Amino acid sequence: MPLFEGLGTGGEKTAVVIDLGTAYTKCGFAGESGPRCIIPSEIQRTGQAVKVVQHNINTEELYSNLKEFIHMLYFRHLLVNPRDRRVVIIESVLCPSHFRDTLTRVLFKHFEVPSVLFAPSHLMALLTLGIDSALVLDCGYTETLALPVYEGIPVLSAWEALPLGGKVIHKELESLLIEQCTVDTDSSTGQSLPSVMGSIPEEILEDIKVRTCFVSDLQRGLQIQQAKFNLEGTAQRPAPPPDVDYPLDGEKILHIKGALRDSVIEMLFEQDNEEKSVATLILDSLVKCPIDTRKALSENLVVIGGTAMLPGFLHRILAEMRALMERPKYRQALSTKTLRLHSPPAKPNCTAWLGGAIFGALQDILGSRSVSREYYSQTGRIPDWCCLTSPPPEIIYDAGKTPPPLMKRAFSTEK
């Protein structure tokens, strides 16, 4: 149960806050400083793990997966009655409508929650800092997404994304491990990895990444990239870090080459054919913004997401951006040379969840912006948080709840 439940809240029970990520789901209660549980976003079907967040499966299968997963959240981890509590869902602005609608149907039709609020993760990250304008970079499992937020409004015309994240790193890491690394067993030494185990499980790849891999500084990273793409072999690779022995199954020892530990993360910063990388996302997004907002946004950068927790990531991305700003493409468009990174009061993977927990604790605002079960049962649709042009009917708000004073609604059409 949440601490001090019912005190100072008018008797209403605290909301449930769910950050449903592709790899991990953070779940807990509004008003608390951290999630109660962080669990893989998957369910077990016939002995196999099935990802819950999938956008390419039919609606009925997605409905069944979400129903089973959310049942596990409520009755195994949170241990509360879903009918008693509002729900705050932290979502990406690129979340497909098909997925949002199916998730809403599960919550309202199956679990009968009182109300649901979909909150953009980039906007929620700003609540933890108490600022209303920033450029937020979310480095997640499947993609990296940059989105400016100005005066509390997401600037949707300026978003930038790349399919670079933890999933790509895991795939590259697996191929390098199979190519370069050897395994010692009780019977023999120096065996190739494929001869010992067919494929490497995802959780082992992630553990190797977290325990052994890191992000190099800018100069070293550029040297690694030059050596990687130099076909003549004239470029010299910098001295690799020490090799690491990683235990597998308690019986085998995997010898991880030092050169692999820093080179595998470089793919986030290697520019592709369109000269895009994780660092260029922020600058390209800034260039798309109105010229009078660029200074405020460049001085308020926020980086969230699990991939951003890699050692050296923040230092490297700042150095990359400062180097890129000397190029004519950005030097002419961005007059300001100041780049400042905020340090949110939570780890990058939980920053958006904490923002949702803060928002969910504001009972009046939550009541005025949530979609009630009555509205959903009559219309069968869930409005978009970012839809500023067409305000929904007043029935969207719970009866008796008025919008908070001195604050525009999310759907306001006022100039």
Coordinates of C-alpha atoms in Angstrom, one line a residue, residues 24 40 42 44 47-49 51 141 166-167 169-175 177-178 183 193-194 196-210 246-250 252 254 256:
Y24 CA 11.0 -3.0 -19.2
P40 CA 10.5 -7.1 -18.2
E42 CA 6.8 -9.8 -21.4
Q44 CA 5.1 -16.4 -20.6
G47 CA 7.3 -21.8 -21.9
Q48 CA 8.5 -18.9 -24.1
A49 CA 8.7 -15.2 -23.3
K51 CA 7.0 -9.3 -25.7
Y141 CA 15.3 0.0 -26.3
G166 CA 19.5 -1.1 -26.7
K167 CA 18.1 -3.6 -29.2
I169 CA 23.5 -2.7 -29.4
H170 CA 22.5 -6.2 -28.3
K171 CA 22.4 -7.4 -31.9
E172 CA 25.9 -5.9 -32.6
L173 CA 27.2 -7.3 -29.3
E174 CA 26.0 -10.8 -30.1
S175 CA 27.6 -10.8 -33.6
L177 CA 30.9 -12.1 -29.3
I178 CA 30.3 -15.0 -31.8
V183 CA 34.7 -20.0 -24.0
L193 CA 31.0 -19.5 -28.7
P194 CA 28.6 -21.1 -31.3
V196 CA 29.1 -24.2 -26.8
M197 CA 25.7 -22.5 -27.0
G198 CA 23.6 -21.9 -30.1
S199 CA 22.3 -18.3 -29.4
I200 CA 22.9 -16.0 -26.5
P201 CA 19.8 -15.1 -24.5
E202 CA 18.8 -11.5 -24.4
E203 CA 19.2 -11.2 -20.6
I204 CA 22.8 -12.4 -20.9
L205 CA 23.6 -9.9 -23.6
E206 CA 22.1 -7.1 -21.5
D207 CA 24.1 -8.2 -18.5
I208 CA 27.3 -8.2 -20.5
K209 CA 26.5 -4.8 -21.9
V210 CA 25.8 -3.3 -18.5
Y246 CA 32.4 -13.4 -17.8
P247 CA 30.9 -16.6 -16.1
L248 CA 28.2 -18.4 -18.1
D249 CA 25.9 -20.9 -16.3
G250 CA 28.4 -21.2 -13.4
K252 CA 31.7 -21.9 -18.5
L254 CA 33.4 -16.4 -21.6
I256 CA 35.4 -10.9 -23.7

